PDB file of C-alpha atoms in Angstrom:
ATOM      1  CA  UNK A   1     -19.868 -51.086  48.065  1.00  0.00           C
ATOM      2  CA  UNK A   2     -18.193 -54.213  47.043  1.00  0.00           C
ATOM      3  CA  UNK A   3     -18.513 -54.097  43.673  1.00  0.00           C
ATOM      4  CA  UNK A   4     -15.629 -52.096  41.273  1.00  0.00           C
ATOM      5  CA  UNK A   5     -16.979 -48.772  39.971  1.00  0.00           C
ATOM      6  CA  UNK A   6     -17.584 -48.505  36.527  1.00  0.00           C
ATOM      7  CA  UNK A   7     -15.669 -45.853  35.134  1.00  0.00           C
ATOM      8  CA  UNK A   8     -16.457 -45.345  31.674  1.00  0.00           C
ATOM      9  CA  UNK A   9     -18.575 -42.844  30.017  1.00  0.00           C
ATOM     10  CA  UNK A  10     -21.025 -44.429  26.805  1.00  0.00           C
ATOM     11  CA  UNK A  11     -18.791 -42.262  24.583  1.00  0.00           C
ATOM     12  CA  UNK A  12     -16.045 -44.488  25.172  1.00  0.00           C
ATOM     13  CA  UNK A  13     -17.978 -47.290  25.315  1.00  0.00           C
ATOM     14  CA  UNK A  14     -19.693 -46.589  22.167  1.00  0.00           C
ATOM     15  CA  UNK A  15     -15.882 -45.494  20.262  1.00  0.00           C
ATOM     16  CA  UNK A  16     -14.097 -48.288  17.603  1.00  0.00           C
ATOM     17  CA  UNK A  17     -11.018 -47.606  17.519  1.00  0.00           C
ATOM     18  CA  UNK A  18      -9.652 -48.114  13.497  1.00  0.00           C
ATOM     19  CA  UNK A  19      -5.860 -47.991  14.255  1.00  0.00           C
ATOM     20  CA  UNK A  20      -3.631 -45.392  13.247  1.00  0.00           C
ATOM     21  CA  UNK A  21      -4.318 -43.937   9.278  1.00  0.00           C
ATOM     22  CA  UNK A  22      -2.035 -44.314   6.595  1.00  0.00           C
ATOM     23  CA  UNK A  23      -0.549 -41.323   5.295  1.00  0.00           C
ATOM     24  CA  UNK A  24      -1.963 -39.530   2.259  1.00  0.00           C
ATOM     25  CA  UNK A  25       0.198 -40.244  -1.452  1.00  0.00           C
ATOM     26  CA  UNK A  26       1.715 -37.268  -2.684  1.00  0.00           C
ATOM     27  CA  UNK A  27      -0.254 -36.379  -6.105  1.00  0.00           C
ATOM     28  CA  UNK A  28       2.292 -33.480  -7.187  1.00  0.00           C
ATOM     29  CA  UNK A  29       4.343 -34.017 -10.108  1.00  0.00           C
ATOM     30  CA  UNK A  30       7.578 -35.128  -9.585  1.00  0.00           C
ATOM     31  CA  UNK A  31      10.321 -32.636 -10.431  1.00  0.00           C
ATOM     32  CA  UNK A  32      12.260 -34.319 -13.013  1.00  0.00           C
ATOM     33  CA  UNK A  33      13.132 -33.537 -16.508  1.00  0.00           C
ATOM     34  CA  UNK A  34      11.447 -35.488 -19.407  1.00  0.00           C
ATOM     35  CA  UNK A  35      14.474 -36.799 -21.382  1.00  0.00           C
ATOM     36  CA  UNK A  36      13.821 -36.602 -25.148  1.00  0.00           C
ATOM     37  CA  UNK A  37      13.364 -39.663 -27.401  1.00  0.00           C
ATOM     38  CA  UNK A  38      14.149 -37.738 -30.872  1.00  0.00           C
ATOM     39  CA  UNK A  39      16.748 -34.509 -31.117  1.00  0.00           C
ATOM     40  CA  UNK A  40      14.955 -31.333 -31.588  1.00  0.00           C
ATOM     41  CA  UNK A  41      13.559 -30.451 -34.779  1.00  0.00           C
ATOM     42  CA  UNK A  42      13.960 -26.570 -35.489  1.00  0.00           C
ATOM     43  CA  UNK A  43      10.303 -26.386 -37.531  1.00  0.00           C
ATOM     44  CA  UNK A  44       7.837 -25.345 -35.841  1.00  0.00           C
ATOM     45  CA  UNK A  45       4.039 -23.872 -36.393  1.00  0.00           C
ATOM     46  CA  UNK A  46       4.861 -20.224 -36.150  1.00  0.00           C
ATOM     47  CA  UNK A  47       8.428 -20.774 -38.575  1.00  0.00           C
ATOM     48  CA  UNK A  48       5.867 -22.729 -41.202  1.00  0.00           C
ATOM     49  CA  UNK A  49       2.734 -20.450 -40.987  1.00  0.00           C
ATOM     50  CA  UNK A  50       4.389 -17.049 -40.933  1.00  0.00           C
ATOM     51  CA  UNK A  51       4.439 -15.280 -44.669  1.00  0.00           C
ATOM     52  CA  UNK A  52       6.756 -12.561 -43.993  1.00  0.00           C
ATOM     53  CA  UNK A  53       5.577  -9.254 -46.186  1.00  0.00           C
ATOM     54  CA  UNK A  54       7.833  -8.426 -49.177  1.00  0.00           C
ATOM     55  CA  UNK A  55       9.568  -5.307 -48.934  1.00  0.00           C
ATOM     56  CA  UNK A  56      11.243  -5.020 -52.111  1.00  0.00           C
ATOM     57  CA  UNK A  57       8.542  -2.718 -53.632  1.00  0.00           C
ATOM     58  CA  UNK A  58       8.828   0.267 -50.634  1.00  0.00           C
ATOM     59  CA  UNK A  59      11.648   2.983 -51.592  1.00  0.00           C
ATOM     60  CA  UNK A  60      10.451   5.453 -49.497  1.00  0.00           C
ATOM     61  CA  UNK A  61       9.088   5.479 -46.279  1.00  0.00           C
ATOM     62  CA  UNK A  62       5.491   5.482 -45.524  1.00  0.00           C
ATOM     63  CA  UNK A  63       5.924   8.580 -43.167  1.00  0.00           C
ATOM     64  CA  UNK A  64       8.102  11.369 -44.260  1.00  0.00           C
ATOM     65  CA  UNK A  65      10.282  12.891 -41.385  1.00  0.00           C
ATOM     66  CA  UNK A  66       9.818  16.724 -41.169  1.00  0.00           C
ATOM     67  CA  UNK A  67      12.579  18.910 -40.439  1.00  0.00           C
ATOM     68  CA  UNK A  68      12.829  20.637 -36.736  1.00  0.00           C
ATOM     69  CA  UNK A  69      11.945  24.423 -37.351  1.00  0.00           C
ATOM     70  CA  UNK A  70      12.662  26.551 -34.095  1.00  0.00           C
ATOM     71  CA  UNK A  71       9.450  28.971 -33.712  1.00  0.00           C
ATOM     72  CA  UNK A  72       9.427  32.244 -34.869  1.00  0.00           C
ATOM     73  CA  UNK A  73       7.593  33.831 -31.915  1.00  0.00           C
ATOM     74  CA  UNK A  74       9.042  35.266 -28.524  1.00  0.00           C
ATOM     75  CA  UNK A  75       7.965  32.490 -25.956  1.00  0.00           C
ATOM     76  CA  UNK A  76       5.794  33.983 -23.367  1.00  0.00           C
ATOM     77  CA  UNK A  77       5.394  31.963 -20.786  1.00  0.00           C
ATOM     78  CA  UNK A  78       2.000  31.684 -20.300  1.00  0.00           C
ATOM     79  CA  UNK A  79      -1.136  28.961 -20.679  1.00  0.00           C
ATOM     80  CA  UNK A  80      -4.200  29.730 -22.400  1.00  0.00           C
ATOM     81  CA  UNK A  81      -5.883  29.487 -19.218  1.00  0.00           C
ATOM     82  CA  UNK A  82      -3.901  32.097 -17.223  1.00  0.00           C
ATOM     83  CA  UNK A  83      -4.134  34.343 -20.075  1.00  0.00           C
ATOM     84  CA  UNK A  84      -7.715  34.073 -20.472  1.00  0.00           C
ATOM     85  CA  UNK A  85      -8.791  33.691 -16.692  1.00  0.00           C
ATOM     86  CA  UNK A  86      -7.669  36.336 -14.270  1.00  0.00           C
ATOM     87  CA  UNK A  87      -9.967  35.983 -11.406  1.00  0.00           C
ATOM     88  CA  UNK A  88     -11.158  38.668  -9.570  1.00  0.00           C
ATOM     89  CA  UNK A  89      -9.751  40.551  -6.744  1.00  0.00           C
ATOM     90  CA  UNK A  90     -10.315  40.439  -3.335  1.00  0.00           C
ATOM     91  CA  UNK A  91      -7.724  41.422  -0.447  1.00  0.00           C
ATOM     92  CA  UNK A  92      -6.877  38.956   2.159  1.00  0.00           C
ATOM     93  CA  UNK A  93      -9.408  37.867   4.800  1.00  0.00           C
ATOM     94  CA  UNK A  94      -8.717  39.548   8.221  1.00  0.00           C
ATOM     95  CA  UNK A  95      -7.432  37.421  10.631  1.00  0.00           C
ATOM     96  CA  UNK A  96     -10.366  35.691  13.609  1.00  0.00           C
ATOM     97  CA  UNK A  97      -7.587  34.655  16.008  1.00  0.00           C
ATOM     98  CA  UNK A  98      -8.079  36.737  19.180  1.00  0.00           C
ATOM     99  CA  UNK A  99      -4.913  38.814  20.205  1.00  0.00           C
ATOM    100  CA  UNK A 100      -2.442  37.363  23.012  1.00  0.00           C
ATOM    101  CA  UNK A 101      -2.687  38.882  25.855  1.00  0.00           C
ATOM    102  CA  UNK A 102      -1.771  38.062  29.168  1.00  0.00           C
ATOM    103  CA  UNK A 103      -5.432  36.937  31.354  1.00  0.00           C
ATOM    104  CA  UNK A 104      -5.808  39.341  34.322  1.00  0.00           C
ATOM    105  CA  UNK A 105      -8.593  41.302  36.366  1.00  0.00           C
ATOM    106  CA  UNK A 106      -6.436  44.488  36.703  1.00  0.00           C
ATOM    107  CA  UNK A 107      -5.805  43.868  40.823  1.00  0.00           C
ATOM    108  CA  UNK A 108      -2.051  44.041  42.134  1.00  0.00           C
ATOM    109  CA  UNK A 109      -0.738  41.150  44.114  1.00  0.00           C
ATOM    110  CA  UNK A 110       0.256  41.383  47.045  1.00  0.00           C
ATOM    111  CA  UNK A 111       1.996  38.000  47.316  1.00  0.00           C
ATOM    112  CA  UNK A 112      -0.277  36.797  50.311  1.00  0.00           C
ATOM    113  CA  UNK A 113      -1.945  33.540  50.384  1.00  0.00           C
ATOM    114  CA  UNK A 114      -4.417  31.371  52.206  1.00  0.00           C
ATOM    115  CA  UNK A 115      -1.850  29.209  53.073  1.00  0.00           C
ATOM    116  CA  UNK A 116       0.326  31.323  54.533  1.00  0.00           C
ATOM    117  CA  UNK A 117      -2.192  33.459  56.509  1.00  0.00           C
ATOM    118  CA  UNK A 118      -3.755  30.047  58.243  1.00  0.00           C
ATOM    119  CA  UNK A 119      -0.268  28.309  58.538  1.00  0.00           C
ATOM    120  CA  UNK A 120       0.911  27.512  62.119  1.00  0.00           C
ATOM    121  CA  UNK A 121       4.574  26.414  63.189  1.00  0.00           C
ATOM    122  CA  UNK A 122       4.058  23.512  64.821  1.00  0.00           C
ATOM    123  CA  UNK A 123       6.193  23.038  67.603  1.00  0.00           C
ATOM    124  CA  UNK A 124       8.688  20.576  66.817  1.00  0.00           C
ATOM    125  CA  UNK A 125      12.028  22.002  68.222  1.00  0.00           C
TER     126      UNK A 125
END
């Protein structure tokens, strides 16, 4: 063929190419302090609206403290519920676990084995 081959795909044809964006503005407040126009003036809602109760007219207090008396009865030690429940009695559960003991079938060994009885010396000298 003498003609060039054409390379490109109909997505690339098809693609327009806008340049590169321009970043996004920051819309977050700046951090800087507001400076005041006027001083401060120390009046506010709370200082104007507040009617604070007049207290000339109490002389005693509303509650009356009441003197610590120790109690007169021998402290026993015990809650109404341990007094008044005592459950019933029942000895401890024997014990399921089997005993341990040593597995055997009661035969002696006589320290002979397979491999020993069918073992050959080869004869590498």
């Amino acid at each position: 063929p003498k003609e060039k081959f054409y390379s490109k795909t109909v997505f690339s044809d098809d693609f327009v190419s806008y340049g590169v964006p321009e970043p996004v503005s920051n819309f977050k407040p700046k951090h800087e302090p507001i400076k005041k126009i006027a001083p401060i003036e120390h009046e506010t809602v709370n200082r104007i609206d507040y009617k604070p109760p007049d207290i000339t007219q109490r002389t005693q207090l509303i509650i009356q403290e009441k003197k610590y008396e120790p109690p007169t009865e021998k402290f026993e030690a015990l809650s109404t519920t341990s007094t008044a429940y005592r459950g019933q009695y029942a000895p401890p559960a024997p014990s399921a676990k089997p005993l341990l003991k040593p597995y055997s079938k009661g035969i002696k060994f006589d320290a002979h084995s397979m491999y020993r009885e069918c073992y050959s010396q080869s004869g590498f000298k």
